[in-house]
Tab-separated table of C-alpha atoms and ligand atoms in Angstrom:
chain	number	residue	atom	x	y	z
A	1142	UNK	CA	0.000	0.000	0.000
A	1143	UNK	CA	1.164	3.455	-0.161
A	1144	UNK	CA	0.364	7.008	1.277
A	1145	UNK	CA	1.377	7.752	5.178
A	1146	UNK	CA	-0.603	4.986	6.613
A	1147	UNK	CA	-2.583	7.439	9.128
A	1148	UNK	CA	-5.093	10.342	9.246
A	1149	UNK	CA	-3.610	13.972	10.048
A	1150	UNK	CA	-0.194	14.419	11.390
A	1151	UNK	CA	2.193	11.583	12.196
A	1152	UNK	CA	2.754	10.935	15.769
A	1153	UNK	CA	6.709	11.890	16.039
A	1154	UNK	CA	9.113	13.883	18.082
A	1155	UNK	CA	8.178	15.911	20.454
A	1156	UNK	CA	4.370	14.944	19.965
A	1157	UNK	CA	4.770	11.438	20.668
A	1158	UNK	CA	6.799	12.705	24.167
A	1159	UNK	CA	3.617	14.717	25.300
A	1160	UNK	CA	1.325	11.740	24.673
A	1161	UNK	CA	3.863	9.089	26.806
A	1162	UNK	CA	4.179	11.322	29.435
A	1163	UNK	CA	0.491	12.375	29.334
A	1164	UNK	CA	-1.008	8.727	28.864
A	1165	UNK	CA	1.615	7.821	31.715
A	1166	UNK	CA	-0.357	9.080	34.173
A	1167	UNK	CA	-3.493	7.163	33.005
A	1168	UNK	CA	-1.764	3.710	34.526
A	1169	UNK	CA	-5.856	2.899	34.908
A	1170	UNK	CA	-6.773	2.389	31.532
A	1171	UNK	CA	-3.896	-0.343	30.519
A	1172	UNK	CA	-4.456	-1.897	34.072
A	1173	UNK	CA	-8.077	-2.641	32.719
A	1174	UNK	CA	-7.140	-3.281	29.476
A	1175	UNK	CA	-5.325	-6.224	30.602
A	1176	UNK	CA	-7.966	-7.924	32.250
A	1177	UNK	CA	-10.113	-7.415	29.283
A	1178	UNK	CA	-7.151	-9.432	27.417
A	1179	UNK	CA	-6.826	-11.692	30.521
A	1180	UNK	CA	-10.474	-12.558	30.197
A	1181	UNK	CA	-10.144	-13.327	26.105
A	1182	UNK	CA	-6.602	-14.733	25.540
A	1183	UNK	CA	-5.035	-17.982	26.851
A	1184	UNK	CA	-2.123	-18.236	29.076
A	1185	UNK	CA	0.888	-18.883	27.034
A	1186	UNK	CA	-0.357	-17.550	23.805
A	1187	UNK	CA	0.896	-14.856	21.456
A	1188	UNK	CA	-0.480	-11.355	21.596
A	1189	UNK	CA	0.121	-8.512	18.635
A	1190	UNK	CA	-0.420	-5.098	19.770
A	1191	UNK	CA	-1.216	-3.098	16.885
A	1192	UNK	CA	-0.347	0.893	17.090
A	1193	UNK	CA	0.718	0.092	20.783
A	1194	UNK	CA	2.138	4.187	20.573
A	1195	UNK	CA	4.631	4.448	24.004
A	1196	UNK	CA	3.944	0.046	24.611
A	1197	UNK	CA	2.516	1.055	28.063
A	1198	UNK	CA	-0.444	-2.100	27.529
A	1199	UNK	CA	2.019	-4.669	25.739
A	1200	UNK	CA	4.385	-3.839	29.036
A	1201	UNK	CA	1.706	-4.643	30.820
A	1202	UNK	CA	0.836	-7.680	29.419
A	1203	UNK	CA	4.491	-8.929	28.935
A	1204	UNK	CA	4.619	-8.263	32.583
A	1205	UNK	CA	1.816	-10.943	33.627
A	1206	UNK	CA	4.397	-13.745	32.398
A	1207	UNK	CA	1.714	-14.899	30.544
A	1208	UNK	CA	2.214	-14.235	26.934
A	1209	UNK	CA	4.524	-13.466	24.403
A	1210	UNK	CA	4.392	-9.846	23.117
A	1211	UNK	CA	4.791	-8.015	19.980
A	1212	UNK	CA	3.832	-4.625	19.004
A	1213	UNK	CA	3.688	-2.557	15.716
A	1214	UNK	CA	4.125	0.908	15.124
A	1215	UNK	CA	3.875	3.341	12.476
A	1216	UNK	CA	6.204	5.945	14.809
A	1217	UNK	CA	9.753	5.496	15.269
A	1218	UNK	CA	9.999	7.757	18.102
A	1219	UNK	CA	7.130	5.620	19.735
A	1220	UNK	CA	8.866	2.438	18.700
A	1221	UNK	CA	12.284	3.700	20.375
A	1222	UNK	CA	10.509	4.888	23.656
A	1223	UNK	CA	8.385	1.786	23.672
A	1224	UNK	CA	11.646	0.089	23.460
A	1225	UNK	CA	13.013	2.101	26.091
A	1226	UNK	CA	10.338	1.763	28.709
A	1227	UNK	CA	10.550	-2.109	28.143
A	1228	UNK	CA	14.344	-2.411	28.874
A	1229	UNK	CA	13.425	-0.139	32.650
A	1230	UNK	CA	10.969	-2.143	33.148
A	1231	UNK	CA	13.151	-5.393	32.520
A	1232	UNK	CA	10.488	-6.750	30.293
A	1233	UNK	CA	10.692	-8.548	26.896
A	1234	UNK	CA	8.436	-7.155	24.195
A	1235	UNK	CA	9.384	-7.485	20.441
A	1236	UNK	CA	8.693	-3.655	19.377
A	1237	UNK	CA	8.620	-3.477	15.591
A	1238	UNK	CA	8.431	-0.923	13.197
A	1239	UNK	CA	5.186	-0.784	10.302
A	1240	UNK	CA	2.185	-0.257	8.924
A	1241	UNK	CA	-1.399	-1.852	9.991
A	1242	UNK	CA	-2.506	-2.581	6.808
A	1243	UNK	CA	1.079	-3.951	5.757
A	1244	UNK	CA	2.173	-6.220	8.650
A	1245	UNK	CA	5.619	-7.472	8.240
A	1246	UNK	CA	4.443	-10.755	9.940
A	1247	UNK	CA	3.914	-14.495	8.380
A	1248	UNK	CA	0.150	-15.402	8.113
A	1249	UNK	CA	-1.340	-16.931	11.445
A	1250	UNK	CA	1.166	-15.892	13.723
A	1251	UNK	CA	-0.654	-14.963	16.807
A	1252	UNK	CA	-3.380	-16.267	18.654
A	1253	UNK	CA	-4.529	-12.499	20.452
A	1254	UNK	CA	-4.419	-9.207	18.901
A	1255	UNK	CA	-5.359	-5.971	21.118
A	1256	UNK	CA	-5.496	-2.572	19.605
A	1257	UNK	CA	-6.458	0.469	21.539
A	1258	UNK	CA	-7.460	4.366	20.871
A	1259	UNK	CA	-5.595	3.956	17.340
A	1260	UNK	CA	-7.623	2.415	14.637
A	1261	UNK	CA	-9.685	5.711	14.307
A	1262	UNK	CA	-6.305	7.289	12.697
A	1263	UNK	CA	-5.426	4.698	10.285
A	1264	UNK	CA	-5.511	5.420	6.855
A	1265	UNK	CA	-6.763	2.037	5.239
A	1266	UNK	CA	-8.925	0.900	8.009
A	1267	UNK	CA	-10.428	-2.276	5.659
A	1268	UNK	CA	-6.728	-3.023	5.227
A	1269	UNK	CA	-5.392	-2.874	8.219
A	1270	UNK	CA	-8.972	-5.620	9.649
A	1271	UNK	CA	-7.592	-7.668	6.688
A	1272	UNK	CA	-4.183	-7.564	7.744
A	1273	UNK	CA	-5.621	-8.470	11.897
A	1274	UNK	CA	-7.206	-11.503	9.835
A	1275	UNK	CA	-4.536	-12.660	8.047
A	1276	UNK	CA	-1.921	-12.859	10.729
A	1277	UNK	CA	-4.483	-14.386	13.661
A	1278	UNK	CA	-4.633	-18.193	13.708
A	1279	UNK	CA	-7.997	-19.990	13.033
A	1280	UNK	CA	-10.052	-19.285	16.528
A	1281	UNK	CA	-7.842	-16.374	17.133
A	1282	UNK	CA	-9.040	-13.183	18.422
A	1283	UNK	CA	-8.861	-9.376	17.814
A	1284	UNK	CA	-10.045	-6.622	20.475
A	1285	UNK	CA	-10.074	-3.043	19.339
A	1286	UNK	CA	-11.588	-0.414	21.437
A	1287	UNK	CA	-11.577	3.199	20.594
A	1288	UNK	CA	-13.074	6.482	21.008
A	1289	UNK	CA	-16.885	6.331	19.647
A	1290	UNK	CA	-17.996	9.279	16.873
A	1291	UNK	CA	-21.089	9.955	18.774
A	1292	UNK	CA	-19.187	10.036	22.123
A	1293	UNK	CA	-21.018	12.976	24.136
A	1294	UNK	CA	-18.767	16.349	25.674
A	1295	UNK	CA	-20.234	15.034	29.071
A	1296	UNK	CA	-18.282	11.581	28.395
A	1297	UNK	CA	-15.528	13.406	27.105
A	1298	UNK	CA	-15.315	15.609	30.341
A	1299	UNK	CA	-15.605	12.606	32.694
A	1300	UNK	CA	-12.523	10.680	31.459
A	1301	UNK	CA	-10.160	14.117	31.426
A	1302	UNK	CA	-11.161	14.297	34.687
A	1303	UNK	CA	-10.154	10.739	35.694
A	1304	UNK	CA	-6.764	10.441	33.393
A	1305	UNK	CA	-5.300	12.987	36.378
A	1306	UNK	CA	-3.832	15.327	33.866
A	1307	UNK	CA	-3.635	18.859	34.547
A	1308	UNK	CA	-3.533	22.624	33.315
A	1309	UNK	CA	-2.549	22.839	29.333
A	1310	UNK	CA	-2.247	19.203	28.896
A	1311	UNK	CA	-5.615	19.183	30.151
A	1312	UNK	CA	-7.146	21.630	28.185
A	1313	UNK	CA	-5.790	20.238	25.060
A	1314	UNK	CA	-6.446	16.618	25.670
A	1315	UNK	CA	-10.435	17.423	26.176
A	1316	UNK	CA	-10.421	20.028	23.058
A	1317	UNK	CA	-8.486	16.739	20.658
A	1318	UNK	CA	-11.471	14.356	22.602
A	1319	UNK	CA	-13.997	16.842	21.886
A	1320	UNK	CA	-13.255	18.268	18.615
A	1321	UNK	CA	-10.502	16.696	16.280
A	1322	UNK	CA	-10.946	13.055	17.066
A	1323	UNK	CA	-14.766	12.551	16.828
A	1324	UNK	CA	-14.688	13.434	13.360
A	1325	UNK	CA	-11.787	10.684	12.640
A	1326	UNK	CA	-13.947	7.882	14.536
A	1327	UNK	CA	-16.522	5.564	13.653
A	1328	UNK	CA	-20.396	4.597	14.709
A	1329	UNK	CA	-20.907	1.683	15.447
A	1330	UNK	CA	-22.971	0.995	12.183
A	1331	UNK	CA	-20.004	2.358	10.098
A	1332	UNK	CA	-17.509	-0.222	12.067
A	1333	UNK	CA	-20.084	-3.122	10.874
A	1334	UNK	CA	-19.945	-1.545	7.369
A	1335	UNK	CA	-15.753	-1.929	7.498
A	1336	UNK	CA	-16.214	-5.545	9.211
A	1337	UNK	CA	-18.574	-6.296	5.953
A	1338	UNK	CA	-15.871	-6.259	3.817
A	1339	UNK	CA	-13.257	-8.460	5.550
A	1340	UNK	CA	-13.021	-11.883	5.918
A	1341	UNK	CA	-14.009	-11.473	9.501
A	1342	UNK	CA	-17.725	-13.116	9.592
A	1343	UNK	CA	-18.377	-13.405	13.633
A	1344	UNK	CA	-17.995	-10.376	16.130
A	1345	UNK	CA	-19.842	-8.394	18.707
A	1346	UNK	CA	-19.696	-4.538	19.276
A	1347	UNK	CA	-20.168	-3.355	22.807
A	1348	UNK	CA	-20.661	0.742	23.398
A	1349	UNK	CA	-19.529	2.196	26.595
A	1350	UNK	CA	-19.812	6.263	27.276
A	1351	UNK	CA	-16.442	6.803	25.668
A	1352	UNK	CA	-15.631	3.879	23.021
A	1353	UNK	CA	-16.742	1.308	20.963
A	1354	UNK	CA	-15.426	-2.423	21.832
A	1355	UNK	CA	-15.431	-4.399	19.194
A	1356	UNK	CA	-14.382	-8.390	19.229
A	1357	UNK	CA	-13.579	-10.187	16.209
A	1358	UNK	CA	-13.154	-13.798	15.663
A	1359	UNK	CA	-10.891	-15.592	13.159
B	240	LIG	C1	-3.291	7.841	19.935
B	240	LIG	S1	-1.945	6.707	19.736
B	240	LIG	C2	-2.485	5.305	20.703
B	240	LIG	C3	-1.352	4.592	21.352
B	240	LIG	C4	-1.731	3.473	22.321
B	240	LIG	N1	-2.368	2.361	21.636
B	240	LIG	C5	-2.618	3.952	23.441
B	240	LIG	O1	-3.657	3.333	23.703
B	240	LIG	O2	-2.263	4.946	24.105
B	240	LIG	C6	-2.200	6.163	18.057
B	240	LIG	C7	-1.075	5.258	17.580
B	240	LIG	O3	-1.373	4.737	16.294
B	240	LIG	C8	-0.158	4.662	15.567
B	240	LIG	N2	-0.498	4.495	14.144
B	240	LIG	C9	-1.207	5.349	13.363
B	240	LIG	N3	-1.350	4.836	12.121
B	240	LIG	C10	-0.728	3.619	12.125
B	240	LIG	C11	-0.570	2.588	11.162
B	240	LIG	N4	-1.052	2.713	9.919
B	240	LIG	N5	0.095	1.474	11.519
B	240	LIG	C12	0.598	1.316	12.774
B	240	LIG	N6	0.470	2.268	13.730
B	240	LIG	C13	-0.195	3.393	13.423
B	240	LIG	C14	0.548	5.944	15.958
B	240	LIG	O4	1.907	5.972	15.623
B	240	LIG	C15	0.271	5.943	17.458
B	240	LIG	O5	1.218	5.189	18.143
């Protein structure tokens, strides 16, 4: 595929540095994000995260001793801080460097993919299910959660408030929530119109305040 593989401006330098020390502070959100994964994905088992940004989740999950973890990323300064924060935190995690929708992995590789608050920026969203598809194993799973289109300011609010950022960051993290990322995300009708033309035939889509959850099964 060409193009830039994402939706507005790339993720790099000092940009990528404001969201890793900004999501940081959010140590919630991956802490529950791994018990979602604990509940779906067997002990043992191999887990992609795709668009893992600063790899605070696939730390986290690399962590439990559990699973084998590998994560893909369009940003090279993400992939070197990623990298970074795994060697602190003594934790193996194969960080690589790519595209969604042009994974440089052989088909059925994993048995647990996990994306989160990315797939809304990706350029070739179709492409980048197919790719999910192609590299799961037969059985295997996918979990992406992101923001919802129709996510209300009230919602929007409520999770600032909880990530326990303050002053600018703050400011600017419910203005992007409110007002530049809606537009990039999906409905839950326009997910099932993307999932229509994959190869992916059996999932469910759950809605929470903020995001859509949606399961997928290889
Ligand atoms: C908002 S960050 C989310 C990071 C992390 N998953 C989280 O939950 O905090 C979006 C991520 O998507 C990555 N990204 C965007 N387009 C991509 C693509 N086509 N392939 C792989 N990664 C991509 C960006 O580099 C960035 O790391």
């Amino acid at each position: 595929m060409t193009g830039k593989g994402y939706k507005g401006v790339g993720m790099e330098g000092a940009i990528a540095r404001w969201y890793a020390t900004n999501t940081g502070k959010d140590v919630a959100r991956f802490e529950e994000k791994v018990d979602d994964v604990r509940r779906l994905a067997r002990q043992g088992g191999k887990i992609l995260e795709v668009a893992p940004g600063p790899g605070y989740l696939s730390i986290a999950l690399a962590r439990t001793g559990d699973y084998t973890v590998t994560g893909l990323d369009i940003s090279e300064t993400f992939v070197r801080i990623a990298r970074d924060k795994a060697a602190e935190a003594g934790v193996e995690v194969d960080f690589r460097l790519g595209n969604a929708s042009a994974m440089p992995f052989d088909d059925e590789s994993f048995d647990f993919i996990v994306c989160t608050a990315a797939f809304k920026n990706f350029s070739d969203p179709v492409g980048a299910l197919q790719e999910m598809h192609r590299v799961l194993r037969p059985g295997g799973c996918a979990l992406i959660s992101d923001l919802r289109k129709d996510v209300s300011k009230e919602a929007v609010d409520e999770d600032v408030a909880r990530m326990g950022v303050s002053g600018l960051s703050k400011v600017f993290t419910r203005y992007v929530l409110r007002s530049v990322l809606p537009r990039r995300a999906y409905l839950k009708s326009e997910f099932e119109a993307l999932i229509s033309h994959t190869a992916f035939h059996t999932y469910d889509i759950q809605l929470s305040p903020l995001a859509l959850d949606v399961e997928l099964r290889k």
